[in-house]
Structures are given as structure tokens and as C-alpha cells.
Amino acid sequence: MKNWIGIGLALSALALTGCGGHKGSSGGSSSVAAPVSASATLSAIDPAEGGELGGNTVRLTADGFVDFQVDLPDVTLGGQPLSGVVAVSTNVVEGIAPAGSAGAADVVLTQGNTSASLPGAYTYRSAELSSLSPGLGRGQGGTPVRIETAWFSADFATTTPEVLFGTQPAASVTAVSSTAIVAVAPAGVGAVDVTVKTTQPSQSATLPRAFRYDPLAPADIELSSGRNNPGLLNAAAPAAGVTVAQVRVSARVEASLDELTLQAEGTVDESTGLGDVLLYHDVNGDGALDAGDQQLGQGQGFPSNNAPLTFSGLGLSLQAGGEADVLVAVELLGAARVGDVVAFRVVGRSAKGTLTASGTPALVGGAATSGALQVAGAQAPSTIHFEPSANAPAATQVAADAAQVPVLALRVTTTTGQIDLQGLTFWTSGTGDDARDILAARLAIDVNGDGQIDAGDTILGTATPQRDDGAIHFSFWSRRLASASSSYELLVDYTLSGSAPVGATYTLSLAPSGVNAHAYYTDGGQVATLSSTPLSSAALSVSSAASALSVRRHNVPAKVLAGSAEGLALGLELAAGQGSDVDVTGVTVHASGTLDDAAGIDAIRLYGDDGDGVFDPTSDPLLAGPATFSADDGDLALTFAARSVAAGQRDRLWISATLASGLPAGQTLVLTLDPATEVSANQAVSGGQVTGSAIVTGSGLAVAVQPGPAEGKDAYIRGEGLYLNDNFGHTAGLSVGDRPTGQLGERLSFLE
């Protein structure tokens, strides 16, 4: 009896082991094989990818197996077992993925003699950087860069990774989520790799050449003259609270403006002729000092003539993409002499700001200038008056690539004697993007008053808006209204780039603050009046898409090259019409300047843009060249395989010059082309003549000369070139060969 009972218990134990004793998660095996099923399948694994270090939970769904809650299966990924396998239901199990090599891995589920697989169904991912923004920053460092990552095992919220820009560590790293960080770029040069590393566990990912250091990188905070910046100013001394400037402060990222330095210039002795100077936040942006405007910092006076004033502790906060206006108000003292003038300038390079995200210094760029404040005497001011011309353009509908379309016509008169008009600043508005869509704006004296710029008219200048809803500046030789009731007609026309969508609108306006004029024969100063304020054009609207390829100049700063250096001579922006793609196959450029182009240029090369909008010969694809000019001031054709510009899209081409060694300093090179005849494409090409920026040969040494303030004007250099300021709030760029002329109190003009 005892033997029988023992045998019965052993069989019962064996039966129980065969049904439920298999432990796939611990590597055990059943002593009795599970039944084989020819219909067993593995239908899904979720997720189907994971990091190469494993550690993530995966779920598998199968059919045709014994109930997983009774008999737990083995699961492998790439031959390595899952750990911690548990049954979720009769046909679903979960487990922790093992580590594996990057790439596809087979998934196998085994239960006794029954198995099923999904070949290559699971993918191991290496750690990667999925995005980086911005990809451009200033050379001195300080740019906050947001980096999104994937497949790192570490949680950045608890483990801060190391970030390298090239070989230099980031100035600081801050986690914004478990997979995203903000790293402040260190100082650097050129394009560099960006690498993120963790030590626990050890992982690393790199984006090659993902961040580019650029001395012309956009500023975090930009200063410019405000839309309601006062223009012609006259005040009898003494006078308090005279608003002399409105400074527009624009932020590209969230930041605060903390410090501004104000420089006064002119014939007024600021230490005796001016009292307190104060800054205000112009809350409503109207350019006038109102009760609701908020004082920024503390008021102060000039300790000496021509001394700068620095205002600290401003704390003017701006959101990303936000704008604010700052007013400059001065006290004019009785010691100021009648006829003297004073103007004010603020320059971004002397201002300070802080980036909100990182607490690091913000890059402040741009500049703003006031109008000239003249100490008025007893005589009446001279008046210059603007009103719509009899032939003012009506509302007009045009194609997106229309050329030389009249926009605004003005009649200019004086009623009180001689006055010289020396410059005009217009403001753009409308639903279109002015900087993108307006290829060129021309200002002319419409001699015959027919409302068109034609052969007999005098072109005063050509300009383009630098930003949407921004200013268009024209400076020109003085145009004198010699006596009372004398007049002339002015006309502005647009050439559009072809990029505007149907329905886009454009309006141009003039305010009194945009008038720069001077009266020489009265101590009462000068006044600009308008028949309406602002004086605005009728709307120009786009009624049809562009039918051609339009070509415009991509702004490139002039540069000095020494030795056998390569420099960008001409940038082209191509915009295809909405109708169809355009294939471009060549350009022809013409050389000019004092450099012997045949002997002094080793190579001309043409590159396509790699999509970042910045010239870099190490990453942009070479399309044509190297080629050379056969004669001085000659033409050079550059042909290449068809480069397609998609309908409604834009592209850029870069043309560089590599100079010969041993050239004397001071030689100049300028490249030009006429898009209509010198750009080869399978469709018509439009656009006015394109002129590159000057390349000047140099010795490798830099010398800057600045005349003293008593000279009435001063030259200075900033990143994009040489500038001359006339001490009356007007600044103009100088090109090589320019010869500034003028006298104190007169707007300076330049020969191009």
C-alpha cells in the first residue's frame, strides 16, 4: 500500500510539472514537452524599437500557444533573452529588452517545442540628436541652443549630460525635459560638431557640423529707429521734456534690455546746453511722452561735452519676437546757442541685455539715431510740405513678379523760402512679406509728372526693405526748393520678386519723422508738414502668381582679403513662380574694380546652398569652377548641371573669388550680372541688375581712423562695413572709393 501511494504522488507531481512548471524567465525547462502546434504565430511586438542599451519594456502578442498564464514562454531579441517576463493575458507577455547592437533584430518566442518568430521585427537604435536650434550663433559664444535627443537611457531631468561644441564644452547645460536640454554655446569659429555624452550609462551622439559660428549671426536684441522717431526738431531754449528719439527694441528670443549708452553729437555743448536726459518705455508707441509712459533707469546729465551717457538697470523685458519702444527726452537749457544743433545715437555694440532662458549675456545689434534738434531763434521755421500728386497711383493689381509698378506719388512744396530735401524714410505695411517680396524700390523726381519713372526722370535712389513692415531709406544729394511756392514731384515704384502669394497686399507711407531736410537762411529751423499723417499709398495687391524665375541679390557684406584667400563675392537668391519648377543651368558674371581680374584672381567658383542660407565652401556643393577671367573687367560664364528650383520655392547660389598671392593692398573687385540675360534657365528670368559686395585686397593688418567729434562727423567700423555719421543722427554706409562731402548741419551724401 505504501509503495502504491508513493508512486501515485510522484506521477501527480510529474503531471503538475508538465503543465505549469516551465519558467522561461529563469532559464528553466519543462520535464514534459508542451504540445506542438503548427498554427502558432507571433503577431506583434510593441514597441518595435528601443535603445541599444535595452532596459525598456516590450509586449508581445501570439496565437496558437498554450495559455501563457499556465506555461510562460521564453522570448529572445537578437538571440538575447528578455528578463522579467510576465504573462499579461492568455496570449500576451511583457518583458525587459536586453542590450543589443544597433540595427534590426529577430524576435523569437518559444514554449517547449513550439516556437514562432518575427524576423527583423525589432530595431535597436543608437543614441541620437534629433534636432538642434538655432544652428547659428555668434563667435564670442553665449547662444542658447535647444537640443532634442532620442534613445539615451539616462533621464536628463535627473542626470545632466555633457555637451561639446567641437571640442569645447558648453558654458552651461540645463534640462528642459527627460530628453531635451538647452546648452549655451562656448566661443568658437566656423562649423562644428555638436556632441551629447552621458557616463551613467555611457552613451554618446553627435550631429556633424550642426552649429555654425558666424560673426554676422542675427542679434538676440536689435535696435532701430522707431516708426514714430521724431524727424525735424526745433525748440527755443529753455525747454523741458523735449522728445528727441524713439528707439525700437526687437527681440529674436526672450530677453531683457538692461543697459543703453547714449552718444550726443553736434555743435551744442551738452555739458552746458543740455540738462537732464531721461529714458521712458513708450507704452503706446506713439513717439510722444505721455502720462502712461514708464521711466527706465535714472535721469542724468552730461558731465562734459561729447561724453557718453550710460543708463543701467533698465529691466525692459521682451518676449521672443516681441518689440518695445524707448523714448529719449532731454532738457534744453538757456545756455544753448540759437542755431546750434544736437543729435543722439545708440549703438547695439555698447548696449547690454540678458537671455531669459540661460541668464547669459544677449547679443545686442543694430543702431538708432535721432533727428537733429535745432535751437530755434525768433525767425519762423522753413516749411516743407508733402501731399499726394495729381497722378497718385490708384489701387492696383499686379502679378507677383511685376516690375517698376508705381506705388506712391508725392508733390513737394515750400511756402516759406529756401529748404533742401536730403533724405526720406518710408514705412512698409500690408499682408505681404516686404523684405521677401519687394525686389527693389526706386525713388525718382517725376520730371514730367506723368506718374511713371521714365527716361527723362531723375533717379534719387534704389533701396529694399530689410524686414517685413519695416523702413525703406533713401539718402541723396540735396534737392533744393529755392523759393516760396516752388515744387517738384516724387514717385516711388516697386519691382516684385515673384515670391508673393496671390492676395498679398503692400502699402507705403510717409510720416513727418521720415523727412530729412535743412534750411540755411533762417534761425527758426525747419518743419515738415503732410496733408495727412501718415501719407499713405493705395494698396498694391497680387492678383496672379509669378510666371518666371526672379533673381535678386542676397545681402553679402564687403570684405578685405589678404593672401590667397577665398571670399564670397556675390550671393544670388532665386525665387521660382507658382506655376512650375525652374531648372537653372548657368550664370555669366562681369568683373569690375581696380584689380586686374585676369592676373589677380586665381579662381572663381559657384556653389549651391546646402539649405542653411550661409556660404560655407566646406559644406555647400560646388556646381562650377574653378574658372578664371581671360581679360581684366571681362565676362565669365559658369555652367553646371541643371539645378531645380521648385515652384513657389527659393534657392541660393554663391559665387566666390580666390585671390592670387602677393597682391598690393587696396585693390578692389566687384561682380555684377543682369538676371534677364545672364542667368540661363528653362523659363524667363526677371530682376534688376545684381551687384555683389566689394572684395578689397589687404595686408592682413587693420587700421581704423576716427576724426574727433569737433570735425562734425566721424567714421567708424562695425561688422558689416565702414560707416560715416554726420553728427545729426544720420548714418550711411561707405563703399571703397566713396568721398564724403558736406558741412556741419548738412546731410552728407556719397558717390557710389
PDB file of C-alpha atoms in Angstrom, residues 326-560:
ATOM      1  CA  VAL A 326      12.116 103.579 -25.773  1.00  0.00           C
ATOM      2  CA  LEU A 327      11.869 107.381 -25.779  1.00  0.00           C
ATOM      3  CA  VAL A 328      14.800 109.730 -25.185  1.00  0.00           C
ATOM      4  CA  ALA A 329      13.751 113.037 -23.619  1.00  0.00           C
ATOM      5  CA  VAL A 330      16.126 115.949 -22.915  1.00  0.00           C
ATOM      6  CA  GLU A 331      16.075 119.295 -21.154  1.00  0.00           C
ATOM      7  CA  LEU A 332      17.298 122.193 -23.311  1.00  0.00           C
ATOM      8  CA  LEU A 333      18.974 124.855 -21.146  1.00  0.00           C
ATOM      9  CA  GLY A 334      19.073 128.583 -21.752  1.00  0.00           C
ATOM     10  CA  ALA A 335      22.836 128.443 -22.369  1.00  0.00           C
ATOM     11  CA  ALA A 336      22.258 126.619 -25.678  1.00  0.00           C
ATOM     12  CA  ARG A 337      23.038 128.973 -28.566  1.00  0.00           C
ATOM     13  CA  VAL A 338      20.494 129.750 -31.254  1.00  0.00           C
ATOM     14  CA  GLY A 339      21.322 127.825 -34.417  1.00  0.00           C
ATOM     15  CA  ASP A 340      23.247 125.072 -32.674  1.00  0.00           C
ATOM     16  CA  VAL A 341      22.126 121.505 -33.242  1.00  0.00           C
ATOM     17  CA  VAL A 342      22.414 118.235 -31.372  1.00  0.00           C
ATOM     18  CA  ALA A 343      21.559 114.663 -32.296  1.00  0.00           C
ATOM     19  CA  PHE A 344      21.725 111.371 -30.443  1.00  0.00           C
ATOM     20  CA  ARG A 345      22.790 107.848 -31.316  1.00  0.00           C
ATOM     21  CA  VAL A 346      22.555 104.495 -29.572  1.00  0.00           C
ATOM     22  CA  VAL A 347      24.522 101.539 -30.920  1.00  0.00           C
ATOM     23  CA  GLY A 348      23.859  97.897 -30.143  1.00  0.00           C
ATOM     24  CA  ARG A 349      27.502  97.071 -29.549  1.00  0.00           C
ATOM     25  CA  SER A 350      27.536  99.341 -26.476  1.00  0.00           C
ATOM     26  CA  ALA A 351      24.222  98.069 -25.068  1.00  0.00           C
ATOM     27  CA  LYS A 352      23.712  95.126 -22.723  1.00  0.00           C
ATOM     28  CA  GLY A 353      20.970  92.550 -22.370  1.00  0.00           C
ATOM     29  CA  THR A 354      20.273  89.170 -20.797  1.00  0.00           C
ATOM     30  CA  LEU A 355      18.828  85.987 -22.281  1.00  0.00           C
ATOM     31  CA  THR A 356      15.930  84.862 -20.122  1.00  0.00           C
ATOM     32  CA  ALA A 357      16.390  81.129 -20.747  1.00  0.00           C
ATOM     33  CA  SER A 358      20.032  80.933 -19.770  1.00  0.00           C
ATOM     34  CA  GLY A 359      20.762  84.127 -17.841  1.00  0.00           C
ATOM     35  CA  THR A 360      23.733  84.712 -20.148  1.00  0.00           C
ATOM     36  CA  PRO A 361      24.506  87.993 -21.924  1.00  0.00           C
ATOM     37  CA  ALA A 362      22.408  88.681 -25.004  1.00  0.00           C
ATOM     38  CA  LEU A 363      23.942  89.864 -28.256  1.00  0.00           C
ATOM     39  CA  VAL A 364      22.617  93.361 -28.970  1.00  0.00           C
ATOM     40  CA  GLY A 365      22.898  94.673 -32.520  1.00  0.00           C
ATOM     41  CA  GLY A 366      21.679  97.463 -34.736  1.00  0.00           C
ATOM     42  CA  ALA A 367      21.625 101.168 -34.017  1.00  0.00           C
ATOM     43  CA  ALA A 368      19.207 104.068 -33.805  1.00  0.00           C
ATOM     44  CA  THR A 369      19.654 107.761 -34.464  1.00  0.00           C
ATOM     45  CA  SER A 370      17.524 110.722 -33.569  1.00  0.00           C
ATOM     46  CA  GLY A 371      16.617 113.622 -35.752  1.00  0.00           C
ATOM     47  CA  ALA A 372      18.636 116.826 -35.356  1.00  0.00           C
ATOM     48  CA  LEU A 373      17.331 119.118 -32.622  1.00  0.00           C
ATOM     49  CA  GLN A 374      17.999 122.745 -33.582  1.00  0.00           C
ATOM     50  CA  VAL A 375      17.994 125.539 -31.039  1.00  0.00           C
ATOM     51  CA  ALA A 376      15.463 127.871 -32.636  1.00  0.00           C
ATOM     52  CA  GLY A 377      15.571 131.646 -32.689  1.00  0.00           C
ATOM     53  CA  ALA A 378      12.880 134.237 -33.286  1.00  0.00           C
ATOM     54  CA  GLN A 379      12.508 133.704 -37.037  1.00  0.00           C
ATOM     55  CA  ALA A 380       9.811 131.456 -38.437  1.00  0.00           C
ATOM     56  CA  PRO A 381      10.917 127.962 -39.472  1.00  0.00           C
ATOM     57  CA  SER A 382      11.086 126.981 -43.119  1.00  0.00           C
ATOM     58  CA  THR A 383       8.350 124.528 -44.048  1.00  0.00           C
ATOM     59  CA  ILE A 384       8.485 121.647 -46.494  1.00  0.00           C
ATOM     60  CA  HIS A 385       5.070 120.220 -47.361  1.00  0.00           C
ATOM     61  CA  PHE A 386       4.056 116.849 -48.835  1.00  0.00           C
ATOM     62  CA  GLU A 387       0.738 115.957 -50.447  1.00  0.00           C
ATOM     63  CA  PRO A 388      -0.468 113.347 -52.952  1.00  0.00           C
ATOM     64  CA  SER A 389       0.431 114.103 -56.547  1.00  0.00           C
ATOM     65  CA  ALA A 390      -2.283 114.662 -59.109  1.00  0.00           C
ATOM     66  CA  ASN A 391      -1.146 111.395 -60.727  1.00  0.00           C
ATOM     67  CA  ALA A 392      -1.005 109.389 -57.500  1.00  0.00           C
ATOM     68  CA  PRO A 393      -1.416 105.656 -58.295  1.00  0.00           C
ATOM     69  CA  ALA A 394      -4.787 104.125 -57.529  1.00  0.00           C
ATOM     70  CA  ALA A 395      -5.218 100.670 -56.001  1.00  0.00           C
ATOM     71  CA  THR A 396      -3.503  98.289 -58.411  1.00  0.00           C
ATOM     72  CA  GLN A 397      -3.482  94.532 -59.007  1.00  0.00           C
ATOM     73  CA  VAL A 398      -0.326  93.011 -60.475  1.00  0.00           C
ATOM     74  CA  ALA A 399       1.499  89.721 -60.971  1.00  0.00           C
ATOM     75  CA  ALA A 400       3.836  88.533 -58.228  1.00  0.00           C
ATOM     76  CA  ASP A 401       6.853  89.350 -60.404  1.00  0.00           C
ATOM     77  CA  ALA A 402       5.638  92.695 -61.755  1.00  0.00           C
ATOM     78  CA  ALA A 403       8.368  95.253 -62.456  1.00  0.00           C
ATOM     79  CA  GLN A 404       8.522  99.020 -61.863  1.00  0.00           C
ATOM     80  CA  VAL A 405       4.959  99.391 -60.597  1.00  0.00           C
ATOM     81  CA  PRO A 406       4.176 102.955 -59.375  1.00  0.00           C
ATOM     82  CA  VAL A 407       3.227 102.867 -55.697  1.00  0.00           C
ATOM     83  CA  LEU A 408       3.302 106.377 -54.193  1.00  0.00           C
ATOM     84  CA  ALA A 409       3.451 109.794 -55.888  1.00  0.00           C
ATOM     85  CA  LEU A 410       4.033 112.978 -53.858  1.00  0.00           C
ATOM     86  CA  ARG A 411       4.090 116.682 -54.571  1.00  0.00           C
ATOM     87  CA  VAL A 412       6.709 118.552 -52.512  1.00  0.00           C
ATOM     88  CA  THR A 413       6.385 122.307 -51.958  1.00  0.00           C
ATOM     89  CA  THR A 414       7.654 125.077 -49.706  1.00  0.00           C
ATOM     90  CA  THR A 415       5.788 128.174 -48.643  1.00  0.00           C
ATOM     91  CA  THR A 416       8.438 129.949 -46.603  1.00  0.00           C
ATOM     92  CA  GLY A 417      11.608 130.116 -48.632  1.00  0.00           C
ATOM     93  CA  GLN A 418      14.629 128.007 -49.396  1.00  0.00           C
ATOM     94  CA  ILE A 419      14.910 124.490 -47.983  1.00  0.00           C
ATOM     95  CA  ASP A 420      16.878 121.415 -49.045  1.00  0.00           C
ATOM     96  CA  LEU A 421      15.425 117.890 -49.010  1.00  0.00           C
ATOM     97  CA  GLN A 422      18.210 115.411 -48.278  1.00  0.00           C
ATOM     98  CA  GLY A 423      16.554 112.105 -47.437  1.00  0.00           C
ATOM     99  CA  LEU A 424      13.266 110.269 -46.952  1.00  0.00           C
ATOM    100  CA  THR A 425      12.330 107.225 -44.889  1.00  0.00           C
ATOM    101  CA  PHE A 426       9.158 105.373 -45.841  1.00  0.00           C
ATOM    102  CA  TRP A 427       7.440 102.578 -43.912  1.00  0.00           C
ATOM    103  CA  THR A 428       6.009  99.443 -45.463  1.00  0.00           C
ATOM    104  CA  SER A 429       2.893  97.566 -44.373  1.00  0.00           C
ATOM    105  CA  GLY A 430       0.331  95.076 -45.681  1.00  0.00           C
ATOM    106  CA  THR A 431      -0.185  91.322 -45.633  1.00  0.00           C
ATOM    107  CA  GLY A 432       2.802  90.509 -47.865  1.00  0.00           C
ATOM    108  CA  ASP A 433       6.323  89.974 -46.578  1.00  0.00           C
ATOM    109  CA  ASP A 434       8.018  93.183 -47.710  1.00  0.00           C
ATOM    110  CA  ALA A 435      11.596  92.010 -47.195  1.00  0.00           C
ATOM    111  CA  ARG A 436      10.956  88.833 -49.178  1.00  0.00           C
ATOM    112  CA  ASP A 437       8.604  90.085 -51.880  1.00  0.00           C
ATOM    113  CA  ILE A 438       9.936  93.549 -52.799  1.00  0.00           C
ATOM    114  CA  LEU A 439      12.962  93.103 -55.018  1.00  0.00           C
ATOM    115  CA  ALA A 440      13.678  96.829 -55.315  1.00  0.00           C
ATOM    116  CA  ALA A 441      12.083 100.195 -54.578  1.00  0.00           C
ATOM    117  CA  ARG A 442      13.093 103.270 -56.587  1.00  0.00           C
ATOM    118  CA  LEU A 443      12.639 106.937 -55.671  1.00  0.00           C
ATOM    119  CA  ALA A 444      12.712 109.454 -58.515  1.00  0.00           C
ATOM    120  CA  ILE A 445      11.855 113.021 -59.399  1.00  0.00           C
ATOM    121  CA  ASP A 446       8.986 112.627 -61.852  1.00  0.00           C
ATOM    122  CA  VAL A 447      10.085 115.465 -64.128  1.00  0.00           C
ATOM    123  CA  ASN A 448       7.106 115.327 -66.477  1.00  0.00           C
ATOM    124  CA  GLY A 449       4.639 114.421 -63.735  1.00  0.00           C
ATOM    125  CA  ASP A 450       3.156 111.504 -65.668  1.00  0.00           C
ATOM    126  CA  GLY A 451       3.157 109.072 -62.732  1.00  0.00           C
ATOM    127  CA  GLN A 452       5.788 106.792 -64.314  1.00  0.00           C
ATOM    128  CA  ILE A 453       9.552 106.616 -63.890  1.00  0.00           C
ATOM    129  CA  ASP A 454      10.752 107.039 -67.451  1.00  0.00           C
ATOM    130  CA  ALA A 455      13.814 108.182 -69.372  1.00  0.00           C
ATOM    131  CA  GLY A 456      13.532 111.864 -68.520  1.00  0.00           C
ATOM    132  CA  ASP A 457      13.165 111.388 -64.774  1.00  0.00           C
ATOM    133  CA  THR A 458      15.923 111.645 -62.143  1.00  0.00           C
ATOM    134  CA  ILE A 459      16.517 108.539 -60.030  1.00  0.00           C
ATOM    135  CA  LEU A 460      17.358 109.590 -56.467  1.00  0.00           C
ATOM    136  CA  GLY A 461      17.990 106.123 -55.103  1.00  0.00           C
ATOM    137  CA  THR A 462      17.204 102.406 -55.039  1.00  0.00           C
ATOM    138  CA  ALA A 463      16.587 100.524 -51.801  1.00  0.00           C
ATOM    139  CA  THR A 464      14.939  97.432 -50.344  1.00  0.00           C
ATOM    140  CA  PRO A 465      13.174  96.869 -47.013  1.00  0.00           C
ATOM    141  CA  GLN A 466      15.344  94.899 -44.606  1.00  0.00           C
ATOM    142  CA  ARG A 467      12.404  93.384 -42.739  1.00  0.00           C
ATOM    143  CA  ASP A 468       8.668  92.951 -43.073  1.00  0.00           C
ATOM    144  CA  ASP A 469       6.688  96.060 -42.122  1.00  0.00           C
ATOM    145  CA  GLY A 470       9.978  97.917 -41.883  1.00  0.00           C
ATOM    146  CA  ALA A 471      11.603 101.046 -43.237  1.00  0.00           C
ATOM    147  CA  ILE A 472      12.924 101.896 -46.691  1.00  0.00           C
ATOM    148  CA  HIS A 473      15.625 104.585 -46.520  1.00  0.00           C
ATOM    149  CA  PHE A 474      16.635 106.902 -49.358  1.00  0.00           C
ATOM    150  CA  SER A 475      19.544 109.332 -48.956  1.00  0.00           C
ATOM    151  CA  PHE A 476      20.520 111.588 -51.845  1.00  0.00           C
ATOM    152  CA  TRP A 477      22.169 114.804 -52.911  1.00  0.00           C
ATOM    153  CA  SER A 478      20.226 117.833 -51.678  1.00  0.00           C
ATOM    154  CA  ARG A 479      17.149 118.692 -53.729  1.00  0.00           C
ATOM    155  CA  ARG A 480      16.561 122.376 -53.140  1.00  0.00           C
ATOM    156  CA  LEU A 481      13.264 124.185 -53.135  1.00  0.00           C
ATOM    157  CA  ALA A 482      14.742 127.580 -53.916  1.00  0.00           C
ATOM    158  CA  SER A 483      11.844 129.900 -53.191  1.00  0.00           C
ATOM    159  CA  ALA A 484       8.324 130.082 -51.859  1.00  0.00           C
ATOM    160  CA  SER A 485       5.777 128.087 -53.887  1.00  0.00           C
ATOM    161  CA  SER A 486       8.464 126.101 -55.746  1.00  0.00           C
ATOM    162  CA  SER A 487       7.757 122.383 -56.041  1.00  0.00           C
ATOM    163  CA  TYR A 488       8.627 119.072 -57.646  1.00  0.00           C
ATOM    164  CA  GLU A 489       7.025 115.642 -57.985  1.00  0.00           C
ATOM    165  CA  LEU A 490       8.402 112.486 -56.336  1.00  0.00           C
ATOM    166  CA  LEU A 491       7.497 108.924 -57.295  1.00  0.00           C
ATOM    167  CA  VAL A 492       8.238 105.538 -55.708  1.00  0.00           C
ATOM    168  CA  ASP A 493       7.869 102.308 -57.676  1.00  0.00           C
ATOM    169  CA  TYR A 494       8.308  98.628 -56.776  1.00  0.00           C
ATOM    170  CA  THR A 495       9.746  95.647 -58.583  1.00  0.00           C
ATOM    171  CA  LEU A 496       8.414  92.449 -57.009  1.00  0.00           C
ATOM    172  CA  SER A 497      10.485  89.297 -56.580  1.00  0.00           C
ATOM    173  CA  GLY A 498       7.881  86.729 -57.629  1.00  0.00           C
ATOM    174  CA  SER A 499       7.625  85.147 -54.188  1.00  0.00           C
ATOM    175  CA  ALA A 500       4.360  86.749 -53.079  1.00  0.00           C
ATOM    176  CA  PRO A 501       1.202  84.620 -52.817  1.00  0.00           C
ATOM    177  CA  VAL A 502      -1.945  85.673 -54.635  1.00  0.00           C
ATOM    178  CA  GLY A 503      -3.883  88.134 -52.470  1.00  0.00           C
ATOM    179  CA  ALA A 504      -0.854  89.664 -50.734  1.00  0.00           C
ATOM    180  CA  THR A 505      -1.061  93.440 -50.284  1.00  0.00           C
ATOM    181  CA  TYR A 506       1.533  96.200 -49.916  1.00  0.00           C
ATOM    182  CA  THR A 507       1.211  99.788 -48.719  1.00  0.00           C
ATOM    183  CA  LEU A 508       3.848 102.517 -48.421  1.00  0.00           C
ATOM    184  CA  SER A 509       3.580 105.516 -46.106  1.00  0.00           C
ATOM    185  CA  LEU A 510       5.496 108.637 -45.102  1.00  0.00           C
ATOM    186  CA  ALA A 511       5.371 110.364 -41.713  1.00  0.00           C
ATOM    187  CA  PRO A 512       6.903 113.731 -40.737  1.00  0.00           C
ATOM    188  CA  SER A 513       9.599 111.805 -38.873  1.00  0.00           C
ATOM    189  CA  GLY A 514      10.756 110.332 -42.179  1.00  0.00           C
ATOM    190  CA  VAL A 515      11.711 113.702 -43.687  1.00  0.00           C
ATOM    191  CA  ASN A 516      15.320 114.871 -43.579  1.00  0.00           C
ATOM    192  CA  ALA A 517      15.643 118.486 -44.721  1.00  0.00           C
ATOM    193  CA  HIS A 518      17.667 121.577 -43.869  1.00  0.00           C
ATOM    194  CA  ALA A 519      17.022 125.316 -44.086  1.00  0.00           C
ATOM    195  CA  TYR A 520      20.119 127.501 -44.280  1.00  0.00           C
ATOM    196  CA  TYR A 521      18.702 131.010 -44.176  1.00  0.00           C
ATOM    197  CA  THR A 522      16.589 131.112 -41.024  1.00  0.00           C
ATOM    198  CA  ASP A 523      17.341 130.602 -37.346  1.00  0.00           C
ATOM    199  CA  GLY A 524      13.868 129.137 -36.856  1.00  0.00           C
ATOM    200  CA  GLY A 525      14.830 125.710 -38.133  1.00  0.00           C
ATOM    201  CA  GLN A 526      12.718 123.580 -40.428  1.00  0.00           C
ATOM    202  CA  VAL A 527       9.354 121.828 -40.255  1.00  0.00           C
ATOM    203  CA  ALA A 528       7.849 119.045 -42.360  1.00  0.00           C
ATOM    204  CA  THR A 529       4.079 119.003 -42.850  1.00  0.00           C
ATOM    205  CA  LEU A 530       1.895 116.409 -44.551  1.00  0.00           C
ATOM    206  CA  SER A 531      -1.611 116.729 -45.952  1.00  0.00           C
ATOM    207  CA  SER A 532      -2.451 113.668 -43.853  1.00  0.00           C
ATOM    208  CA  THR A 533      -0.468 111.750 -41.257  1.00  0.00           C
ATOM    209  CA  PRO A 534       0.750 109.319 -42.290  1.00  0.00           C
ATOM    210  CA  LEU A 535       0.623 109.961 -46.012  1.00  0.00           C
ATOM    211  CA  SER A 536      -0.114 106.502 -47.429  1.00  0.00           C
ATOM    212  CA  SER A 537      -0.339 104.906 -50.834  1.00  0.00           C
ATOM    213  CA  ALA A 538      -3.276 102.974 -52.184  1.00  0.00           C
ATOM    214  CA  ALA A 539      -2.906  99.219 -51.788  1.00  0.00           C
ATOM    215  CA  LEU A 540      -0.859  97.261 -54.289  1.00  0.00           C
ATOM    216  CA  SER A 541      -2.154  93.689 -54.416  1.00  0.00           C
ATOM    217  CA  VAL A 542      -1.009  90.497 -56.104  1.00  0.00           C
ATOM    218  CA  SER A 543      -3.649  89.034 -58.412  1.00  0.00           C
ATOM    219  CA  SER A 544      -1.647  86.300 -60.153  1.00  0.00           C
ATOM    220  CA  ALA A 545       1.361  84.127 -59.439  1.00  0.00           C
ATOM    221  CA  ALA A 546       4.749  84.808 -60.937  1.00  0.00           C
ATOM    222  CA  SER A 547       5.335  83.168 -64.282  1.00  0.00           C
ATOM    223  CA  ALA A 548       9.107  83.449 -64.280  1.00  0.00           C
ATOM    224  CA  LEU A 549      12.182  82.924 -62.158  1.00  0.00           C
ATOM    225  CA  SER A 550      13.160  86.071 -60.288  1.00  0.00           C
ATOM    226  CA  VAL A 551      16.726  86.731 -59.181  1.00  0.00           C
ATOM    227  CA  ARG A 552      17.819  89.172 -56.522  1.00  0.00           C
ATOM    228  CA  ARG A 553      20.962  89.927 -54.590  1.00  0.00           C
ATOM    229  CA  HIS A 554      21.461  88.093 -51.338  1.00  0.00           C
ATOM    230  CA  ASN A 555      22.965  90.614 -48.940  1.00  0.00           C
ATOM    231  CA  VAL A 556      26.670  89.952 -48.506  1.00  0.00           C
ATOM    232  CA  PRO A 557      28.979  92.263 -46.522  1.00  0.00           C
ATOM    233  CA  ALA A 558      32.027  93.773 -48.171  1.00  0.00           C
ATOM    234  CA  LYS A 559      35.252  92.185 -47.035  1.00  0.00           C
ATOM    235  CA  VAL A 560      39.013  92.569 -47.007  1.00  0.00           C
TER     236      VAL A 560
END
